XYZ file of C-alpha atoms in Angstrom:
615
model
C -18.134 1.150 -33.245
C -20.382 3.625 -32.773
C -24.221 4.771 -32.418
C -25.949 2.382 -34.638
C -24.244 -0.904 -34.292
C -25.180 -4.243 -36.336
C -24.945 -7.422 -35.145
C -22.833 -8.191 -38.808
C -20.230 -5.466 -37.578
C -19.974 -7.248 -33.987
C -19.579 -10.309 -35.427
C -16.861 -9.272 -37.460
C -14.890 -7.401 -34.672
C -11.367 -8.965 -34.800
C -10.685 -8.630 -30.859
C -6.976 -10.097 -31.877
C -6.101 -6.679 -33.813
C -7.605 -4.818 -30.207
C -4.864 -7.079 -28.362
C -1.813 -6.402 -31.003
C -2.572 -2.457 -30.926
C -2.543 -2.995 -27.304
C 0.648 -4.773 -27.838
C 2.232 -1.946 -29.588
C 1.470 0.352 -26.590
C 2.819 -1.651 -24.681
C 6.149 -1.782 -26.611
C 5.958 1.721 -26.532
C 5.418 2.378 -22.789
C 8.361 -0.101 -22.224
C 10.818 1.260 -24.555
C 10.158 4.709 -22.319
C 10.530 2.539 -19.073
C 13.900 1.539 -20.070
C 14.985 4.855 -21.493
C 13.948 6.267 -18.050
C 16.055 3.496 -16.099
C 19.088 4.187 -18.222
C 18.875 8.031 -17.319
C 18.429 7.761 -14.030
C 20.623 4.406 -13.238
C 23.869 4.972 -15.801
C 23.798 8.642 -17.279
C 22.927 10.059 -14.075
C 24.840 8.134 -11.046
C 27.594 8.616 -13.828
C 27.484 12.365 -13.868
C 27.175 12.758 -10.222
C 29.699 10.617 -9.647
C 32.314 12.350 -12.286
C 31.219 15.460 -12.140
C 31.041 18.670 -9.884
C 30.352 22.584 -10.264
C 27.283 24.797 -11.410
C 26.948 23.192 -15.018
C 27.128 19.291 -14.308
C 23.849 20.443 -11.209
C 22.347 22.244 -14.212
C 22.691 19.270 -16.345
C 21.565 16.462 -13.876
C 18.382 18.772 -13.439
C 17.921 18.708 -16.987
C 18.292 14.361 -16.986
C 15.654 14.387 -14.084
C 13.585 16.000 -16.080
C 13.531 13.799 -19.286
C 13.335 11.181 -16.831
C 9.523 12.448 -15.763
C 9.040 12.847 -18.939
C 9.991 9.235 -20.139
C 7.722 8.279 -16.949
C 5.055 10.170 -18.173
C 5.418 8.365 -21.188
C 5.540 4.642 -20.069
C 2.438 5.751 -17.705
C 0.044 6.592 -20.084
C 0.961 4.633 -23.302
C 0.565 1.335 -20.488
C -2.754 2.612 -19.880
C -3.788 2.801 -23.494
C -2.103 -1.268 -23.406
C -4.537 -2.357 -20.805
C -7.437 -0.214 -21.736
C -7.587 -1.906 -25.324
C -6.552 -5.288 -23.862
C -9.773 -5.084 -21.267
C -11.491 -4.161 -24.414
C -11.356 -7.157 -26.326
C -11.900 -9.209 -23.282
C -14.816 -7.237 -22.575
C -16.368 -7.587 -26.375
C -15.392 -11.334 -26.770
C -18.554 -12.285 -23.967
C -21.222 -10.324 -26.546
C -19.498 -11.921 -29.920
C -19.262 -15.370 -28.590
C -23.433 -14.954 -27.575
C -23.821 -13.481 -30.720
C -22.072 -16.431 -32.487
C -24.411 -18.883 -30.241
C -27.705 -17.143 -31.329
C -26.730 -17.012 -35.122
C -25.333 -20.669 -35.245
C -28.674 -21.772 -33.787
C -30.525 -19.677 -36.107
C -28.778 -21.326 -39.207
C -29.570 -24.590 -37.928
C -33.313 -24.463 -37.962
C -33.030 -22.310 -40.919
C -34.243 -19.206 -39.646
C -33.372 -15.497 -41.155
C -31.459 -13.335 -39.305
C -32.298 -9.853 -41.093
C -29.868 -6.768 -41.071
C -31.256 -5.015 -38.299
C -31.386 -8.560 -35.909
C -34.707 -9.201 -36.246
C -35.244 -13.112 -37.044
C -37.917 -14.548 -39.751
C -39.113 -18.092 -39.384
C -40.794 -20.240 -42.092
C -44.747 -21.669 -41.938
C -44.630 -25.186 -39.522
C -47.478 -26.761 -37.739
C -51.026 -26.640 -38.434
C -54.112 -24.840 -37.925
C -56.251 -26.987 -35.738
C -59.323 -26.080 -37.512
C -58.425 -25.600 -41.210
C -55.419 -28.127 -40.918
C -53.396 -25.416 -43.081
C -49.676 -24.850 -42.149
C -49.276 -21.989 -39.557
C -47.806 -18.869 -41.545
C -44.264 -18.141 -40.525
C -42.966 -14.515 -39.621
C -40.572 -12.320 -38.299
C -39.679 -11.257 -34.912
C -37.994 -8.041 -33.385
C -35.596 -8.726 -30.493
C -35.572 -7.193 -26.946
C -32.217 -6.671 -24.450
C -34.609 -6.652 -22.056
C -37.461 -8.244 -20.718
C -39.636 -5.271 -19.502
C -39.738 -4.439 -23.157
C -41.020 -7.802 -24.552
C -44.603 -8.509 -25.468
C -47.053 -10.703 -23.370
C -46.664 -14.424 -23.797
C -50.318 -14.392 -24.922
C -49.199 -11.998 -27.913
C -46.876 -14.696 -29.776
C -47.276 -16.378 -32.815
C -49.205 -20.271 -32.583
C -46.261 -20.897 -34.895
C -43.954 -23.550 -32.896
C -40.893 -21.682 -34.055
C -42.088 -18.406 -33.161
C -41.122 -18.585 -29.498
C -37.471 -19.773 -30.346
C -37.206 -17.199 -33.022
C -38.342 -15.250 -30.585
C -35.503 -16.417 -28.055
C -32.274 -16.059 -30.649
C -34.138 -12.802 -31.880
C -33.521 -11.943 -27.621
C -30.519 -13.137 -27.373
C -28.957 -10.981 -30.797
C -30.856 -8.249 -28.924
C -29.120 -8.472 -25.565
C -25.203 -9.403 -26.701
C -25.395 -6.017 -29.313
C -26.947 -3.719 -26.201
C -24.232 -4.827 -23.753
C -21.302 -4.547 -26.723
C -22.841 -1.520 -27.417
C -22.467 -0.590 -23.358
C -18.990 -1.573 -23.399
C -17.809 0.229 -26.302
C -19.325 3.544 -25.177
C -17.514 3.248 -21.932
C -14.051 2.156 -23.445
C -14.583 4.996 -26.114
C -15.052 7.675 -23.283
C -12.102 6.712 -21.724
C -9.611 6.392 -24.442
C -10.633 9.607 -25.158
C -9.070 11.033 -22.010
C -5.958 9.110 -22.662
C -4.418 11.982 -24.696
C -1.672 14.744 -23.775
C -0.852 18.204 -24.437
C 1.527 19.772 -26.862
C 5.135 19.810 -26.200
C 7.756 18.043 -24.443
C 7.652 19.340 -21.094
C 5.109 17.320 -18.546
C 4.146 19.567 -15.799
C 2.344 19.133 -12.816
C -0.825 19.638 -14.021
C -0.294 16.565 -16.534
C 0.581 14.760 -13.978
C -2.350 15.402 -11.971
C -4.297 14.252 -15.512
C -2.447 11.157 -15.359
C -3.503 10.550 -11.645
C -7.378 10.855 -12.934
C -6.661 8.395 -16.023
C -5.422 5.709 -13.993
C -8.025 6.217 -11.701
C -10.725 5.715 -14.702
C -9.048 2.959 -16.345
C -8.506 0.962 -13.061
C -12.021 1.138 -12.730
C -12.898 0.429 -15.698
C -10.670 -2.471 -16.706
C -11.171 -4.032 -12.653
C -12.375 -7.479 -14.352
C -9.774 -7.253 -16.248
C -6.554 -7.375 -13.907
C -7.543 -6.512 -10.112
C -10.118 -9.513 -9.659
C -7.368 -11.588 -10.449
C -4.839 -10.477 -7.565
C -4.448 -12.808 -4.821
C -5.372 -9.965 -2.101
C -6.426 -13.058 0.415
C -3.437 -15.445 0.025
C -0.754 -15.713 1.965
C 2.331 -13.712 1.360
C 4.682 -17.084 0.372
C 1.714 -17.484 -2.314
C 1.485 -14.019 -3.552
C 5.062 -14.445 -4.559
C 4.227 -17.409 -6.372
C 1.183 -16.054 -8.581
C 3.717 -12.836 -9.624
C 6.377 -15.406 -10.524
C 3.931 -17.555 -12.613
C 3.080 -14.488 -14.764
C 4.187 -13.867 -18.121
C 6.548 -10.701 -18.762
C 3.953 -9.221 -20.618
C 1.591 -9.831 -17.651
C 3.857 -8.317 -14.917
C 4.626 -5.411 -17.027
C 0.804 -4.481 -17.496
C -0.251 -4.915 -13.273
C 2.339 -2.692 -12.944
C 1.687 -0.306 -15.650
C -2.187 -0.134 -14.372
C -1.787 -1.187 -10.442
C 1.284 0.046 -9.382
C -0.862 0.680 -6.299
C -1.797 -2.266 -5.422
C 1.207 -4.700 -6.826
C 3.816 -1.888 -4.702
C 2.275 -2.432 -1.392
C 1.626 -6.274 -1.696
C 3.040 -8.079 0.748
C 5.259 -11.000 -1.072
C 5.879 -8.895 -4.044
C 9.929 -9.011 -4.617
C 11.118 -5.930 -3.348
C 12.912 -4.612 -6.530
C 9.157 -4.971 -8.303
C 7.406 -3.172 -5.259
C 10.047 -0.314 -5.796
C 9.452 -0.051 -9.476
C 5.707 0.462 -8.940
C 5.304 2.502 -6.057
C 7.873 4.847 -7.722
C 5.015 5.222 -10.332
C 2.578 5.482 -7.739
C 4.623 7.925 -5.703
C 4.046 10.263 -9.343
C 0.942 9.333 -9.448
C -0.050 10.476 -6.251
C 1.855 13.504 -6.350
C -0.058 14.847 -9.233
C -3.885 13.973 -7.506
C -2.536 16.014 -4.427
C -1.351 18.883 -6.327
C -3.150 21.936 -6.175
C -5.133 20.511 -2.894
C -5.697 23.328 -0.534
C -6.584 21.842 2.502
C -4.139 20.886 4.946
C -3.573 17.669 4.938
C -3.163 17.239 1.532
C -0.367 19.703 1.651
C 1.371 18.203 4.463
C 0.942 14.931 2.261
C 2.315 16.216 -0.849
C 5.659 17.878 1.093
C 5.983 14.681 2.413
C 5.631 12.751 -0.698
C 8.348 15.428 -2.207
C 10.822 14.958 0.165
C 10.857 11.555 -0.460
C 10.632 11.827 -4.184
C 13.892 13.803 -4.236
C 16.070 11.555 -2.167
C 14.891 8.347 -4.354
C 16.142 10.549 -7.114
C 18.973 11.703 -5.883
C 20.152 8.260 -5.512
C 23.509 7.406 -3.532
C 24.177 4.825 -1.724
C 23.014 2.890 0.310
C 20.116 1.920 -2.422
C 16.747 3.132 -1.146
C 14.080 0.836 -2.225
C 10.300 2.303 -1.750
C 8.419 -0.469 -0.431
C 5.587 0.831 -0.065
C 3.329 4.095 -0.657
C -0.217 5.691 0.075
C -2.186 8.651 1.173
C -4.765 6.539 3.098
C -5.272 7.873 7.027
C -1.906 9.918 7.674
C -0.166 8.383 4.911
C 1.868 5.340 4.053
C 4.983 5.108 3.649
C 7.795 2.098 3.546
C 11.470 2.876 2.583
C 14.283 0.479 2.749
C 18.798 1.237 2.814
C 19.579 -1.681 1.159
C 17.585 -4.521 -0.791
C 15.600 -6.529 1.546
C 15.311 -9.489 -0.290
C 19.087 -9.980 -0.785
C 20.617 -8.619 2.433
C 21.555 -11.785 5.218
C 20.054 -9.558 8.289
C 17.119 -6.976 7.996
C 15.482 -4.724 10.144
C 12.083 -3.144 10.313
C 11.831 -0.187 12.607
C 7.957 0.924 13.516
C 7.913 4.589 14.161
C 5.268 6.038 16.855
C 3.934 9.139 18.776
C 2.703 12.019 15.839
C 4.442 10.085 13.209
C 2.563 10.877 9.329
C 3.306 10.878 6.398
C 4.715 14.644 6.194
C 8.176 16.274 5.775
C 9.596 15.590 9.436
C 8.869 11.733 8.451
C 10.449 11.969 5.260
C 13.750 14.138 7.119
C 13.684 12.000 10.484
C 12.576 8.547 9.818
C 13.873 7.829 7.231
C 17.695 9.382 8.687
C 16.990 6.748 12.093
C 16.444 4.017 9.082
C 19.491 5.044 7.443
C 21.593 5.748 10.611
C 21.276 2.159 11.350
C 22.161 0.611 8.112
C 25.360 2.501 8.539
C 25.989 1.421 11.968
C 25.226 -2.082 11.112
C 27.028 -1.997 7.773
C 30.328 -1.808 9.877
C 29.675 -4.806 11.253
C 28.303 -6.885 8.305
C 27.697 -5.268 4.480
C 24.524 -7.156 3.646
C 21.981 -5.529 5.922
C 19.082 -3.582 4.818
C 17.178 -1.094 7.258
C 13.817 -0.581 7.052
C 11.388 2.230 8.251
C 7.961 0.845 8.525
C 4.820 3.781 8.303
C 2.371 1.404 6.958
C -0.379 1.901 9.545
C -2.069 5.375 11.624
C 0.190 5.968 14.704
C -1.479 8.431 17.513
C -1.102 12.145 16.791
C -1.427 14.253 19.649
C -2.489 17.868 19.712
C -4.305 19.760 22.531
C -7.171 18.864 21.888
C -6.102 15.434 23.135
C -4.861 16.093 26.694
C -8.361 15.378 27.864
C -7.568 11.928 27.937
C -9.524 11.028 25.069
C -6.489 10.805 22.753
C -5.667 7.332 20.705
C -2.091 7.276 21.978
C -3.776 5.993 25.135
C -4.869 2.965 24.141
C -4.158 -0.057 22.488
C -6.574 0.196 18.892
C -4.363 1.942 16.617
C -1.414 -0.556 17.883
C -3.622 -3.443 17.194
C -4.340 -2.548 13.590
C -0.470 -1.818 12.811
C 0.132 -5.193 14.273
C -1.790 -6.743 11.743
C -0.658 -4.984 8.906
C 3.169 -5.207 10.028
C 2.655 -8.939 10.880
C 2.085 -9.096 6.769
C 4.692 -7.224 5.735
C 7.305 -9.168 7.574
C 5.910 -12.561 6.501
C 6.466 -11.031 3.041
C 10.011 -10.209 3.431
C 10.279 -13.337 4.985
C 9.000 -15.129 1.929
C 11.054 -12.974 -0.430
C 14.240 -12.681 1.194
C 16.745 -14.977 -0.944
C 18.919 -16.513 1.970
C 18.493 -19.922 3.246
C 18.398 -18.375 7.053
C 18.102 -14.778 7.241
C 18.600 -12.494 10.407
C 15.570 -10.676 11.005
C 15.063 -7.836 13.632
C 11.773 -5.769 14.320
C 12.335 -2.895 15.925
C 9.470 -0.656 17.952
C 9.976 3.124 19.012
C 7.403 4.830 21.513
C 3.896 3.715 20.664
C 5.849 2.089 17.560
C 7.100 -0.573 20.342
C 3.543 -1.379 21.540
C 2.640 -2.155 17.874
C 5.882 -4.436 17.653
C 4.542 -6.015 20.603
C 0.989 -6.350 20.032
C 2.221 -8.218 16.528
C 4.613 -10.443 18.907
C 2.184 -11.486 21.424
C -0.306 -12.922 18.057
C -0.055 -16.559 17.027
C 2.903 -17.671 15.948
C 4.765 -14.177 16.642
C 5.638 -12.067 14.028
C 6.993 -13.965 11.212
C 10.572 -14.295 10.471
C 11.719 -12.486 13.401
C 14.703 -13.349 15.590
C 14.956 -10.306 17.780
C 12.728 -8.032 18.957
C 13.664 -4.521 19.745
C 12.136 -1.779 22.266
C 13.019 1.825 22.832
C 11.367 4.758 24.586
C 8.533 2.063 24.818
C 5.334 2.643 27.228
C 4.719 -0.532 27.370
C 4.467 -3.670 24.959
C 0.747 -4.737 26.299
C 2.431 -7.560 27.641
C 3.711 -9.235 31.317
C 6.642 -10.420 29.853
C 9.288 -11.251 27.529
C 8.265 -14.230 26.766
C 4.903 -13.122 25.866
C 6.757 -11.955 22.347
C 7.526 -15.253 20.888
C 11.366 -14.934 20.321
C 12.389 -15.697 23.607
C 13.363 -13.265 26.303
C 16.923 -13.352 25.759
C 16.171 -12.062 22.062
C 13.837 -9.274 23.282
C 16.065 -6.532 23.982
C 15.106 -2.563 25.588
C 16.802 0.873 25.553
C 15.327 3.156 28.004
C 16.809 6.581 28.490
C 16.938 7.501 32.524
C 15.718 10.692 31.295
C 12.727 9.511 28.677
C 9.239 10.428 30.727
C 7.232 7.918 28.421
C 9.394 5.145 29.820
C 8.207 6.285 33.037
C 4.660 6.860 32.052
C 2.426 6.057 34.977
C 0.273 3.171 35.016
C -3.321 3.634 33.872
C -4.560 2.963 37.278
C -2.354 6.173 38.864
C -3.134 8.199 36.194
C -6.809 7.721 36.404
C -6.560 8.282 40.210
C -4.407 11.563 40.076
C -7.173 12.709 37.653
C -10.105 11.746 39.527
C -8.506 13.297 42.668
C -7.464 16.596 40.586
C -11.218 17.024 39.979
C -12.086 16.203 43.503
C -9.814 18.236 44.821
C -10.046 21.166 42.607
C -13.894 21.118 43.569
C -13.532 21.113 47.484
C -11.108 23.748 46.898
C -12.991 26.271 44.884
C -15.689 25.974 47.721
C -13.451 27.557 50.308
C -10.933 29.430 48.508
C -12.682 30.506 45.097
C -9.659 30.020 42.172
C -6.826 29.375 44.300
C -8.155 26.868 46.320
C -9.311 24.869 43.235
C -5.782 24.905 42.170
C -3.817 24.276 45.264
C -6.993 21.475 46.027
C -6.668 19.949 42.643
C -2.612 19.438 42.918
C -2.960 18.237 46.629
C -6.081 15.848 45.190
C -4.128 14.431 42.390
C -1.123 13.648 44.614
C -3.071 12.153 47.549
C -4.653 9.672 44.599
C -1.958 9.295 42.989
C 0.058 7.298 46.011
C -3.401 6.401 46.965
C -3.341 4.360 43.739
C 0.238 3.494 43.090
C -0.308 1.475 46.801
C -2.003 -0.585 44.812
C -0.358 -0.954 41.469
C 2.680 -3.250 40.763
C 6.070 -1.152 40.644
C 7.255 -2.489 37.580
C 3.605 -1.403 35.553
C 3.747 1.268 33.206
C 0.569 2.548 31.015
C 1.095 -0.437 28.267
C 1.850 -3.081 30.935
C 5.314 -4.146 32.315
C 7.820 -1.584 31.805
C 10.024 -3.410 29.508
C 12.938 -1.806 31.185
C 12.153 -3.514 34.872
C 13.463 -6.935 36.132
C 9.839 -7.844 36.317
C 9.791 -8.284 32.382
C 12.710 -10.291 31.979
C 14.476 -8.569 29.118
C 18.134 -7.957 27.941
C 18.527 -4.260 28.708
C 20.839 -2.517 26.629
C 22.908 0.916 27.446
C 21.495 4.130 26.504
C 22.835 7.644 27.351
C 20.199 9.550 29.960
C 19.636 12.064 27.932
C 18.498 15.644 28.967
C 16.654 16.158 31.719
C 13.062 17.163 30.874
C 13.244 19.953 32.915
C 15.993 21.463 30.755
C 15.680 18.887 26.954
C 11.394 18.242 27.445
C 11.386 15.431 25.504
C 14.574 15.352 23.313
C 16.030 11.501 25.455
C 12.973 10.293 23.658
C 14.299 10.459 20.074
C 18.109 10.296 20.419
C 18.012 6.501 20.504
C 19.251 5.656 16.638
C 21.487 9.283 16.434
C 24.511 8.410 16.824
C 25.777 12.151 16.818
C 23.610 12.232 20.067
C 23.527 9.060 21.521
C 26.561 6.675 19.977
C 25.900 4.013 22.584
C 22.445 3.273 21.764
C 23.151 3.459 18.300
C 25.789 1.177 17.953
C 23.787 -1.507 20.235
C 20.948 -1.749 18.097
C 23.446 -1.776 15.214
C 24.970 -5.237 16.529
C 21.971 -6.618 17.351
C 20.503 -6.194 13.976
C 23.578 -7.996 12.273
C 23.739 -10.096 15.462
C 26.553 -9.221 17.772
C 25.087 -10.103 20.696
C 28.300 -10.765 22.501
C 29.309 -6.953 21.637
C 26.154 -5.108 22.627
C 26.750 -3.296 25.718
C 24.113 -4.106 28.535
C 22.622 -2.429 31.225
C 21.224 -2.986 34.738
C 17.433 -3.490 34.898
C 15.022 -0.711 36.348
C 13.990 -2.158 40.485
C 12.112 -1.495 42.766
């Protein structure tokens, strides 16, 4: 349809045809979704598998490659599905009003001429010469600035309501005019370049696309997903869709339907593996910073969910939102008897040390717990904006100081373990969330909400500064499930409570002030050090010994938790901070790492325990 349309050719659209074109799309776009599985699932775990030397890397290259491509392919051509699909839906509201108005017209025997004007025959009389009232013919108007003045109308009785159809034919051909001028510009864009090679650049193309046809088709499929349900009946609405229904959300939302919590986790892998593409190719080319850091991140991760191996990696969940979003699983989630979700802290984005580090601590406990019991999945948790800390955060101004970002993450990880509670296929699974640095005040601030965080049977703490809470049994799992590494040698275990540091800083300025008055420079710094000490035990008279900045230490008698052995680590005179992060390495801390691999399959009788920080 195009410029001029007639209220004959809307009437006549078959919106049926719009939905089998759409069908053949879709046909297409999943004939190249299974081409791409069976290249990247059987042709190439086969040649890796069988085959070594310069030639079979040249050819697996070549297999990743017509993989994009096939990607590429399934991507766009389930665009083009949903774009027509929205289509008819969108047209059907117009023809149906159309249908109405012209029905009505033919029974009071009124005219509907080509161009949708109405005529009406003579009825009524003249008052004074007792003649019938002439009929006439009436022009329609979509809108109601542009129709005449009541006092303007026709005496005739049927002029107003052939004035009203004549309205209504007006209105359903401007808004099916509307629609098909959007849908026309965007299936427009849905077209691709010469060749067989897909680049980046396409890619990036592709990333725009979905973006327009989301927004265009949002009646169509988003208003429909259950974003307020619980997780138990998210699971529920996917399972009570068709094939066909499944295949387009994903096709179209792969955003949305790979980072819903109660989404099976082999379906959230499928479509944030799409999104992961997706969002490669709108970062690419970015020059500012943070897109770049993004995009290495989003690479690194790319290639080892391509390279493939075992364990399985299954992507959870993915997004460039705040410092990025990230969710990556060893092991299927929703088959394995015991699963763990670790919540990283401290500086942690979505960037290449994530991708190289976090994901290696994920992995380095599935293969310490897999020793113990082969159906555990490990999962690394990003899915929320942990504290970064630069200079220009010393000041005391920084977020890793408080509890805000914590208290978001505990939100948005309470979710996401009620999902893989609700999707897990065992009758009782064994489920263990596990909190590093500021990761372990998020763990705790999720605990310490009603009804705990769901699913979870043990709670796990390491390098923590604090949980926010008094006790273990403030986390809801019971004290002897909440269990603590703390490194001797870890300074944010040891991080001073807020009441000390406040008072070494207070004195520091007080100090450093008195001091500059009698000795210029030096004797502001000698005065400031001698301040902050004096305030510091000033304060700490005061202050509990077991309090930390978050709370109890976790580590202390005072809290009432099962603490587990941990090497010391270096001293941070001579290692800074390095006993802060060798907690899952088992190359550089084997004890730690093998405790927290028995408690996530549930050794407890094998995990090697430690005395409690006194005093």
């Amino acid at each position: 349809m195009s410029g001029g349309l007639t209220w004959a050719q809307l009437r006549d659209v078959r919106c049926a045809e719009l939905e089998g074109a759409a069908d053949g799309w879709g046909r297409a776009s999943n004939r190249a979704d299974a081409a791409r599985d069976r290249i990247d699932k059987q042709l190439l775990a086969g040649l890796t598998a069988s085959q070594e030397g310069e030639a079979a890397r040249a050819a697996a290259g070549r297999l990743r490659a017509l993989g994009r491509n096939f990607q590429y392919i399934y991507t766009e051509c389930g665009l083009v599905r949903t774009t027509l699909n929205s289509l008819a839906q969108d047209l059907r509201g117009p023809q149906r009003q159309l249908k109405d108005a012209l029905d009505e017209a033919a029974g009071l025997r009124f005219t509907v001429q080509v161009d949708g004007s109405v005529s009406y025959p003579a009825a009524g009389e003249d008052p004074f010469t007792k003649e019938k009232l002439r009929g006439g013919t009436v022009t329609g108007h979509a809108y109601l600035r542009s129709a005449p003045p009541p006092g303007f109308t026709s005496p005739n009785p049927l002029a107003a309501k052939a004035q009203a159809i004549a309205d209504r034919i007006a209105r359903a051909l401007g808004e099916a005019a509307e629609v098909d001028a959007r849908y026309a510009q965007t299936l427009r864009k849905l077209t691709a370049g010469d060749g067989l090679k897909v680049t980046a650049a396409m890619w990036a193309d592709a990333s725009a696309d979905a973006t327009a046809v989301r927004a265009l088709t949002a009646d169509y499929l988003r208003a429909a997903i259950p974003h307020g349900a619980t997780p138990a009946e998210r699971l529920a609405w996917w399972q009570g869709l068709t094939a066909e229904q499944q295949e387009e959300y994903l096709a179209v939302h792969p955003d949305l339907i790979g980072n819903l919590d109660g989404i099976p986790a082999a379906v959230r892998d499928a479509a944030n593996r799409d999104n992961l593409a997706l969002l490669m190719g709108k970062l690419e080319g970015a020059e500012d910073d943070r897109s770049r850091t993004m995009l290495a991140g989003l690479r690194s991760i790319d290639g080892q969910l391509r390279a493939g191996g075992h364990p399985p990696m299954f992507l959870l969940g993915i997004g460039d939102e705040g410092n990025g979003r990230a969710i990556v699983s060893y092991g299927n989630p929703d088959t394995a008897r015991n699963v763990s979700a670790y919540v990283p802290g401290l500086g942690t984005g979505l960037d290449e040390g994530f991708a190289e580090d976090d994901l290696k601590r994920a992995r380095d406990t599935w293969m310490g717990a897999q020793e113990y019991d082969a159906s555990t999945a490990s999962i690394v948790w990003l899915g929320y904006d942990a504290p970064q800390l630069s200079l220009d955060d010393i000041p005391g101004n920084s977020d890793v100081m408080f509890t805000g970002r914590a208290e978001a993450g505990a939100t948005a990880y309470g979710g996401f373990m009620a999902g893989i509670a609700a999707t897990n296929e065992n009758e009782n699974p064994h489920m263990t969330a596990v909190g590093h640095s500021y990761g372990s005040l998020t763990v705790g601030q999720a605990a310490q909400r009603d009804g705990g965080i769901p699913g979870v049977d043990d709670i796990v703490l390491v390098g923590s500064p604090g949980t926010g809470a008094d006790s273990a049994d403030d986390l809801g799992v019971g004290r002897d499930h909440v269990y603590v590494g703390a490194a001797e040698n870890d300074p944010v275990t040891r991080a001073p409570a807020k009441g000390e540091a406040q008072g070494m800083g207070m004195g520091a300025l007080g100090g450093a002030s008195a001091g500059a008055v009698l000795g210029g420079p030096v004797g502001a710094a000698v005065g400031g050090v001698g301040g902050a000490t004096m305030a510091y035990f000033a304060q700490d008279a005061q202050t509990r010994e077991s309090e930390i900045w978050f709370g109890t230490d976790p580590a202390h008698e005072d809290f009432g938790a099962r603490r587990f052995r941990v090497d010391d680590g270096p001293h941070p005179v001579v290692g800074g901070v390095k006993a802060h992060s060798n907690y899952f390495n088992p190359g550089k801390d084997v004890t730690s790492a093998d405790n927290i691999a028995r408690i996530v399959v549930g050794d407890y009788q094998y995990v090697q325990m430690d005395g409690h920080r006194r005093g």
